[in-house]
Coordinates of C-alpha atoms and ligand atoms in Angstrom, one line a residue:
X3 CA -16.0 -19.8 17.5
X4 CA -15.2 -17.6 20.6
X5 CA -16.6 -17.4 24.1
X6 CA -18.1 -14.0 24.6
X7 CA -18.8 -12.5 28.0
X8 CA -21.3 -9.6 27.8
X9 CA -21.7 -7.5 31.0
X10 CA -25.0 -5.7 31.2
X11 CA -28.6 -6.7 30.8
X12 CA -30.1 -3.8 28.8
X13 CA -31.1 -3.6 25.2
X14 CA -27.7 -2.5 24.1
X15 CA -26.3 -5.7 25.6
X16 CA -29.2 -7.6 23.9
X17 CA -27.9 -6.1 20.6
X18 CA -24.4 -7.2 21.3
X19 CA -25.5 -10.7 22.3
X20 CA -27.5 -11.1 19.2
X21 CA -24.6 -9.9 16.9
X22 CA -22.2 -12.3 18.6
X23 CA -24.7 -15.2 18.5
X24 CA -25.2 -14.6 14.7
X25 CA -21.5 -15.1 14.2
X26 CA -21.7 -18.4 16.1
X27 CA -20.1 -17.5 19.3
X28 CA -21.0 -18.8 22.8
X29 CA -22.3 -16.1 24.9
X30 CA -22.6 -15.6 28.6
X31 CA -24.4 -12.5 30.1
X32 CA -23.5 -11.2 33.5
X33 CA -26.1 -8.7 35.0
X34 CA -28.5 -8.5 37.9
X35 CA -31.6 -8.1 35.7
X36 CA -32.3 -8.8 32.0
X37 CA -34.6 -6.8 29.8
X38 CA -37.4 -9.2 28.5
X39 CA -35.7 -9.8 25.1
X40 CA -32.6 -11.0 26.8
X41 CA -34.5 -13.1 29.4
X42 CA -36.3 -14.7 26.5
X43 CA -33.0 -15.7 24.9
X44 CA -31.8 -17.0 28.3
X45 CA -35.0 -18.9 28.8
X46 CA -34.6 -20.6 25.4
X47 CA -31.2 -21.7 26.4
X48 CA -29.4 -19.5 23.6
X49 CA -27.4 -17.7 26.2
X50 CA -26.3 -18.4 29.8
X51 CA -27.0 -15.8 32.4
X52 CA -25.3 -15.1 35.7
X53 CA -25.9 -12.4 38.4
X54 CA -23.0 -10.1 39.0
X55 CA -21.3 -12.4 41.5
X56 CA -19.0 -13.7 38.9
X57 CA -15.9 -15.9 39.3
X58 CA -12.7 -14.7 37.9
X59 CA -12.5 -17.8 35.7
X60 CA -15.4 -16.9 33.7
X61 CA -13.6 -13.6 32.8
X62 CA -10.3 -15.3 32.1
X63 CA -11.7 -18.0 30.0
X64 CA -13.6 -15.6 27.7
X65 CA -12.0 -14.5 24.4
X66 CA -14.0 -11.3 24.2
X67 CA -15.4 -9.2 27.1
X68 CA -18.0 -6.5 26.2
X69 CA -19.4 -4.2 28.8
X70 CA -22.8 -2.3 28.2
X71 CA -25.1 -0.3 30.2
X72 CA -28.0 -1.9 32.0
X73 CA -31.5 -0.6 31.5
X74 CA -32.8 1.3 28.4
X75 CA -30.4 4.1 27.8
X76 CA -30.8 7.8 28.7
X77 CA -33.1 10.1 26.7
X78 CA -31.5 13.1 25.4
X79 CA -32.8 15.9 27.8
X80 CA -33.3 18.0 24.7
X81 CA -33.5 16.5 21.2
X82 CA -30.0 17.0 19.9
X83 CA -29.0 18.0 16.3
X84 CA -30.7 20.4 13.8
X85 CA -34.0 22.1 14.9
X86 CA -36.9 20.0 14.0
X87 CA -40.7 21.0 13.5
X88 CA -43.0 20.3 16.5
X89 CA -44.2 17.7 16.7
X90 CA -41.6 15.1 15.8
X91 CA -42.7 12.0 13.9
X92 CA -43.2 8.4 14.1
X93 CA -41.5 6.0 11.5
X94 CA -43.0 2.4 11.5
X95 CA -39.9 0.5 10.5
X96 CA -40.1 -3.1 9.3
X97 CA -36.9 -4.8 10.4
X98 CA -37.2 -8.1 8.7
X99 CA -37.3 -11.7 10.2
X100 CA -34.1 -11.5 12.4
X101 CA -31.0 -11.3 10.3
X102 CA -29.8 -7.6 10.3
X103 CA -28.7 -7.9 6.7
X104 CA -32.5 -8.1 5.9
X105 CA -33.2 -4.7 7.2
X106 CA -33.7 -1.9 4.6
X107 CA -31.2 0.7 4.1
X108 CA -33.9 3.3 4.8
X109 CA -34.7 1.5 8.1
X110 CA -31.2 1.5 9.1
X111 CA -31.0 5.2 8.5
X112 CA -34.0 6.0 10.4
X113 CA -32.7 4.0 13.4
X114 CA -29.4 6.0 13.3
X115 CA -31.4 9.2 13.3
X116 CA -33.9 8.2 16.0
X117 CA -34.2 10.0 19.3
X118 CA -36.4 7.3 20.7
X119 CA -36.6 3.6 19.5
X120 CA -39.6 1.5 20.6
X121 CA -38.6 -2.1 19.8
X122 CA -40.3 -5.5 19.7
X123 CA -39.0 -9.1 20.4
X124 CA -38.7 -10.5 16.9
X125 CA -36.5 -7.7 15.6
X126 CA -32.8 -8.3 14.7
X127 CA -31.4 -6.8 17.9
X128 CA -28.0 -6.5 16.3
X129 CA -29.6 -3.6 14.3
X130 CA -29.8 -1.7 17.5
X131 CA -26.0 -1.1 17.2
X132 CA -27.0 1.6 14.7
X133 CA -28.9 3.7 17.4
X134 CA -27.2 6.8 18.7
X135 CA -25.7 6.4 22.3
X136 CA -28.0 9.2 23.6
X137 CA -31.1 7.8 22.3
X138 CA -33.8 6.2 24.4
X139 CA -34.4 2.5 23.6
X140 CA -37.7 1.1 24.9
X141 CA -38.3 -2.6 24.9
X142 CA -42.0 -3.5 24.5
X143 CA -41.4 -7.0 23.9
X144 CA -44.5 -9.3 24.1
X145 CA -42.7 -12.5 25.4
X146 CA -45.4 -15.3 25.2
X147 CA -46.4 -16.0 28.8
X148 CA -44.0 -13.5 30.1
X149 CA -43.8 -9.9 30.3
X150 CA -46.0 -7.9 27.9
X151 CA -46.9 -4.3 27.1
X152 CA -50.5 -3.6 26.2
X153 CA -50.8 -2.0 22.7
X154 CA -52.5 1.0 24.2
X155 CA -49.5 1.6 26.2
X156 CA -47.3 1.3 23.0
X157 CA -49.5 3.7 21.1
X158 CA -49.3 6.2 24.0
X159 CA -45.6 6.0 24.1
X160 CA -45.1 6.7 20.4
X161 CA -47.6 9.7 20.6
X162 CA -46.1 11.1 23.7
X163 CA -42.5 11.1 22.5
X164 CA -43.4 12.5 19.0
X165 CA -45.5 15.3 20.5
X166 CA -42.4 16.1 22.6
X167 CA -40.6 16.8 19.2
X168 CA -38.8 13.6 19.1
X169 CA -38.1 11.3 16.0
X170 CA -39.5 8.0 17.1
X171 CA -38.8 4.8 15.4
X172 CA -41.1 1.9 16.1
X173 CA -39.1 -1.2 15.1
X174 CA -41.2 -4.1 14.3
X175 CA -40.3 -7.7 13.1
X176 CA -40.9 -8.5 9.4
X177 CA -43.2 -5.9 7.7
X178 CA -45.2 -3.7 10.1
X179 CA -48.6 -4.3 8.4
X180 CA -48.4 -8.1 8.1
X181 CA -49.9 -9.0 11.5
X182 CA -47.9 -6.3 13.1
X183 CA -50.5 -4.1 14.5
X184 CA -48.9 -1.2 12.5
X185 CA -52.2 -0.1 11.3
X186 CA -53.4 0.6 14.8
X187 CA -50.2 2.5 15.8
X188 CA -50.6 4.5 12.5
X189 CA -54.3 5.3 13.5
X190 CA -53.4 6.3 17.0
X191 CA -50.6 8.7 15.8
X192 CA -52.9 10.3 13.1
X193 CA -55.6 10.8 15.9
X194 CA -53.2 12.7 17.9
X195 CA -52.0 14.8 14.9
X196 CA -48.5 13.1 14.9
X197 CA -47.0 12.5 11.3
X198 CA -46.4 8.9 10.6
X199 CA -44.1 7.4 7.9
X200 CA -44.0 3.6 7.0
X201 CA -40.9 1.9 5.9
X202 CA -41.9 -1.6 4.8
X203 CA -39.9 -4.6 5.8
X204 CA -39.0 -8.1 4.7
X205 CA -42.0 -10.2 5.8
X206 CA -41.3 -13.6 7.3
X207 CA -44.3 -14.8 5.3
X208 CA -42.1 -14.8 2.2
X209 CA -38.6 -14.6 3.6
X210 CA -38.7 -17.4 6.0
X211 CA -39.7 -19.9 3.3
X212 CA -37.2 -18.4 1.0
X213 CA -34.3 -18.6 3.6
X214 CA -35.2 -22.3 4.0
X215 CA -35.2 -22.8 0.2
X216 CA -38.9 -22.6 -0.5
X217 CA -40.1 -20.3 -3.3
X218 CA -43.6 -19.2 -2.4
X219 CA -44.4 -19.3 -6.1
X220 CA -42.9 -21.3 -8.9
X221 CA -43.8 -21.1 -12.6
X222 CA -45.7 -24.4 -13.5
X223 CA -46.2 -25.3 -9.9
X224 CA -48.4 -22.5 -8.4
X225 CA -49.6 -19.1 -9.4
X226 CA -50.0 -17.6 -6.0
X227 CA -49.7 -17.7 -2.4
X228 CA -52.2 -17.0 0.7
X229 CA -50.9 -15.8 3.9
X230 CA -53.0 -16.4 7.0
X231 CA -52.9 -16.2 10.6
X232 CA -53.1 -19.4 12.6
X233 CA -53.5 -17.7 15.9
X234 CA -57.0 -18.9 16.5
X235 CA -57.8 -22.4 15.4
X236 CA -60.4 -23.2 12.8
X237 CA -63.8 -23.7 14.5
X238 CA -62.9 -21.0 17.2
X239 CA -65.6 -18.4 17.7
X240 CA -62.9 -15.7 16.8
X241 CA -61.8 -17.4 13.6
X242 CA -62.8 -15.7 10.5
X243 CA -60.6 -17.6 8.1
X244 CA -62.5 -20.0 5.6
X245 CA -60.2 -22.9 5.9
X246 CA -62.5 -25.0 3.6
X247 CA -62.2 -22.5 0.9
X248 CA -58.3 -22.4 1.5
X249 CA -58.1 -26.1 0.8
X250 CA -59.1 -25.6 -2.7
X251 CA -57.3 -22.2 -3.8
X252 CA -54.5 -24.2 -5.7
X253 CA -52.2 -21.5 -4.1
X254 CA -49.3 -22.0 -1.7
X255 CA -50.6 -21.6 1.9
X256 CA -48.4 -19.8 4.3
X257 CA -49.5 -19.7 8.0
X258 CA -48.1 -17.4 10.6
X259 CA -48.5 -17.7 14.3
X260 CA -49.8 -21.3 13.9
X261 CA -47.4 -23.7 15.7
X262 CA -49.8 -24.4 18.6
X263 CA -52.8 -24.7 16.3
X264 CA -51.1 -26.8 13.6
X265 CA -52.9 -30.0 14.3
X266 CA -56.3 -28.4 14.0
X267 CA -55.2 -26.4 10.9
X268 CA -53.8 -29.5 9.1
X269 CA -57.0 -31.5 9.9
X270 CA -59.3 -28.6 8.7
X271 CA -57.3 -28.5 5.5
X272 CA -57.7 -32.3 4.9
X273 CA -61.4 -32.2 5.8
X274 CA -61.7 -29.3 3.3
X275 CA -60.6 -31.6 0.5
X276 CA -56.9 -30.9 0.3
X277 CA -54.8 -34.0 -0.8
X278 CA -53.3 -35.6 2.4
X279 CA -50.1 -36.1 0.6
X280 CA -49.7 -32.4 -0.2
X281 CA -46.0 -31.5 1.0
X282 CA -45.8 -29.2 4.1
X283 CA -42.9 -27.6 5.8
X284 CA -42.3 -25.6 9.0
X285 CA -39.5 -23.0 9.1
X286 CA -38.5 -21.7 12.7
X287 CA -36.2 -18.9 13.7
X288 CA -35.7 -17.9 10.1
X289 CA -32.6 -15.8 9.5
X290 CA -31.3 -16.5 12.9
X291 CA -28.4 -18.8 13.7
X292 CA -31.0 -21.3 15.2
X293 CA -33.0 -21.5 12.0
X294 CA -34.6 -25.0 11.4
X295 CA -36.8 -26.5 8.8
X296 CA -38.9 -29.7 9.1
X297 CA -40.8 -31.4 6.3
X298 CA -43.7 -33.6 6.1
X299 CA -47.2 -33.7 4.3
X300 CA -50.2 -31.9 5.4
X301 CA -51.4 -35.1 7.1
X302 CA -48.0 -35.6 9.0
X303 CA -46.7 -32.3 9.6
X304 CA -48.2 -31.7 13.1
X305 CA -46.7 -34.9 14.4
X306 CA -43.3 -34.1 12.7
X307 CA -43.3 -30.7 14.5
X308 CA -44.3 -32.2 17.8
X309 CA -41.5 -34.8 17.6
X310 CA -39.0 -32.3 16.3
X311 CA -39.4 -30.0 19.3
X312 CA -39.3 -26.9 17.2
X313 CA -41.4 -23.9 18.2
X314 CA -42.5 -20.4 17.5
X315 CA -41.6 -18.1 15.9
X316 CA -42.3 -20.3 12.9
X317 CA -44.0 -20.3 9.5
X318 CA -45.9 -23.1 8.0
X319 CA -45.9 -23.8 4.1
X320 CA -48.2 -26.1 2.5
X321 CA -48.1 -26.7 -1.2
X322 CA -46.0 -28.3 -3.9
X323 CA -43.5 -25.5 -3.7
X324 CA -42.2 -27.1 -0.6
X325 CA -40.4 -29.8 -2.8
X326 CA -39.6 -27.8 -5.9
X327 CA -36.0 -26.9 -5.1
X328 CA -35.2 -30.2 -3.1
Ligands
LIG401 N1 -44.9 -8.7 10.9 C1 -44.3 -9.9 11.1 C2 -45.2 -11.0 11.5 C3 -45.7 -10.8 13.0 S1 -46.7 -12.2 13.6 C4 -43.8 -10.3 9.6 O1 -44.1 -9.6 8.6 O2 -42.9 -11.2 9.5 C5 -45.5 -13.1 14.3 C6 -45.3 -14.4 13.5 O3 -44.4 -14.2 12.4 C7 -44.7 -15.6 14.2 O4 -45.6 -16.2 15.0 C8 -44.2 -16.5 13.0 O5 -45.2 -17.0 12.4 C9 -43.7 -15.3 12.0 N2 -42.2 -15.1 12.3 C10 -41.7 -13.9 12.6 N3 -40.4 -13.9 12.6 C11 -40.1 -15.2 12.1 C12 -38.8 -15.9 11.9 N4 -37.6 -15.3 12.2 N5 -39.0 -17.2 11.5 C13 -40.1 -17.8 11.3 N6 -41.2 -17.2 11.5 C14 -41.2 -15.9 12.0

């Protein structure tokens, strides 16, 4: 394990930081300002951050010093390379759950060809290493409780750059169409006459359980899995999920965006008739060095999570598949 000092607070620095964290190194970032993605890593204690007034000791004690530009890179004044038809295009790329190895080959190729990359928080930042040095990288991270970019602004950005003839990659965590708002972006592009392509990604709803040793289906145990959003709790006026029905599907249940609402969800499932002894697990930070899994039953899992201190992003799995490989 090495001590790595990254100089720069932009997205390219974020890419380098993620790559070094993934290799188990300790990372210190030196920059006046951090892009939201890096700020989030610093807030979560995964990197330490110092302003530029750095003591020489920190440099001398580091095994590796990496220097990267602040900010978001410079857009090519004119798109480079072979002439392209007007307008350009938008490629919605699913980047997988966090490990750059789980990006598709097509997604990496699209990134390498992009003039503009519009990226999210839950993407494998190390994958941004593939982006051309003259490409513009825009961070539209939606940090919970922190900086966020309205969806409308993101749609406008995609359309504006594509209409200027650029190849735009919209890099999204997991799969673009699984709670990713990719459909809204595709509609906005279509309305503006911008061609859109979709490169599906490895969704966390399947890969987070898999990376933690839980198959979402298993012969003889379950014949299916149901993926739902736990963003709004059962009983909330905006909730359209029939939790009572889910309690009796006999399929594995996978809940995304449901850490905060887990107590209410678990209760609704038990109230709906699910055996309280049904195994349940929560997998957080899947595909990242900080990946964690905790186990319980549907009756205990909310307390187990609260005691363990693990938080979003996390996927909850309910069903007998949880134990099948243990
Ligand atoms: N489009 C994404 C999901 C976006 S919704 C996909 O297909 O994976 C965001 C939710 O995805 C998070 O709240 C969490 O439930 C889940 N998630 C995303 N990345 C994750 C990861 N690395 N580990 C665990 N859960 C993750």
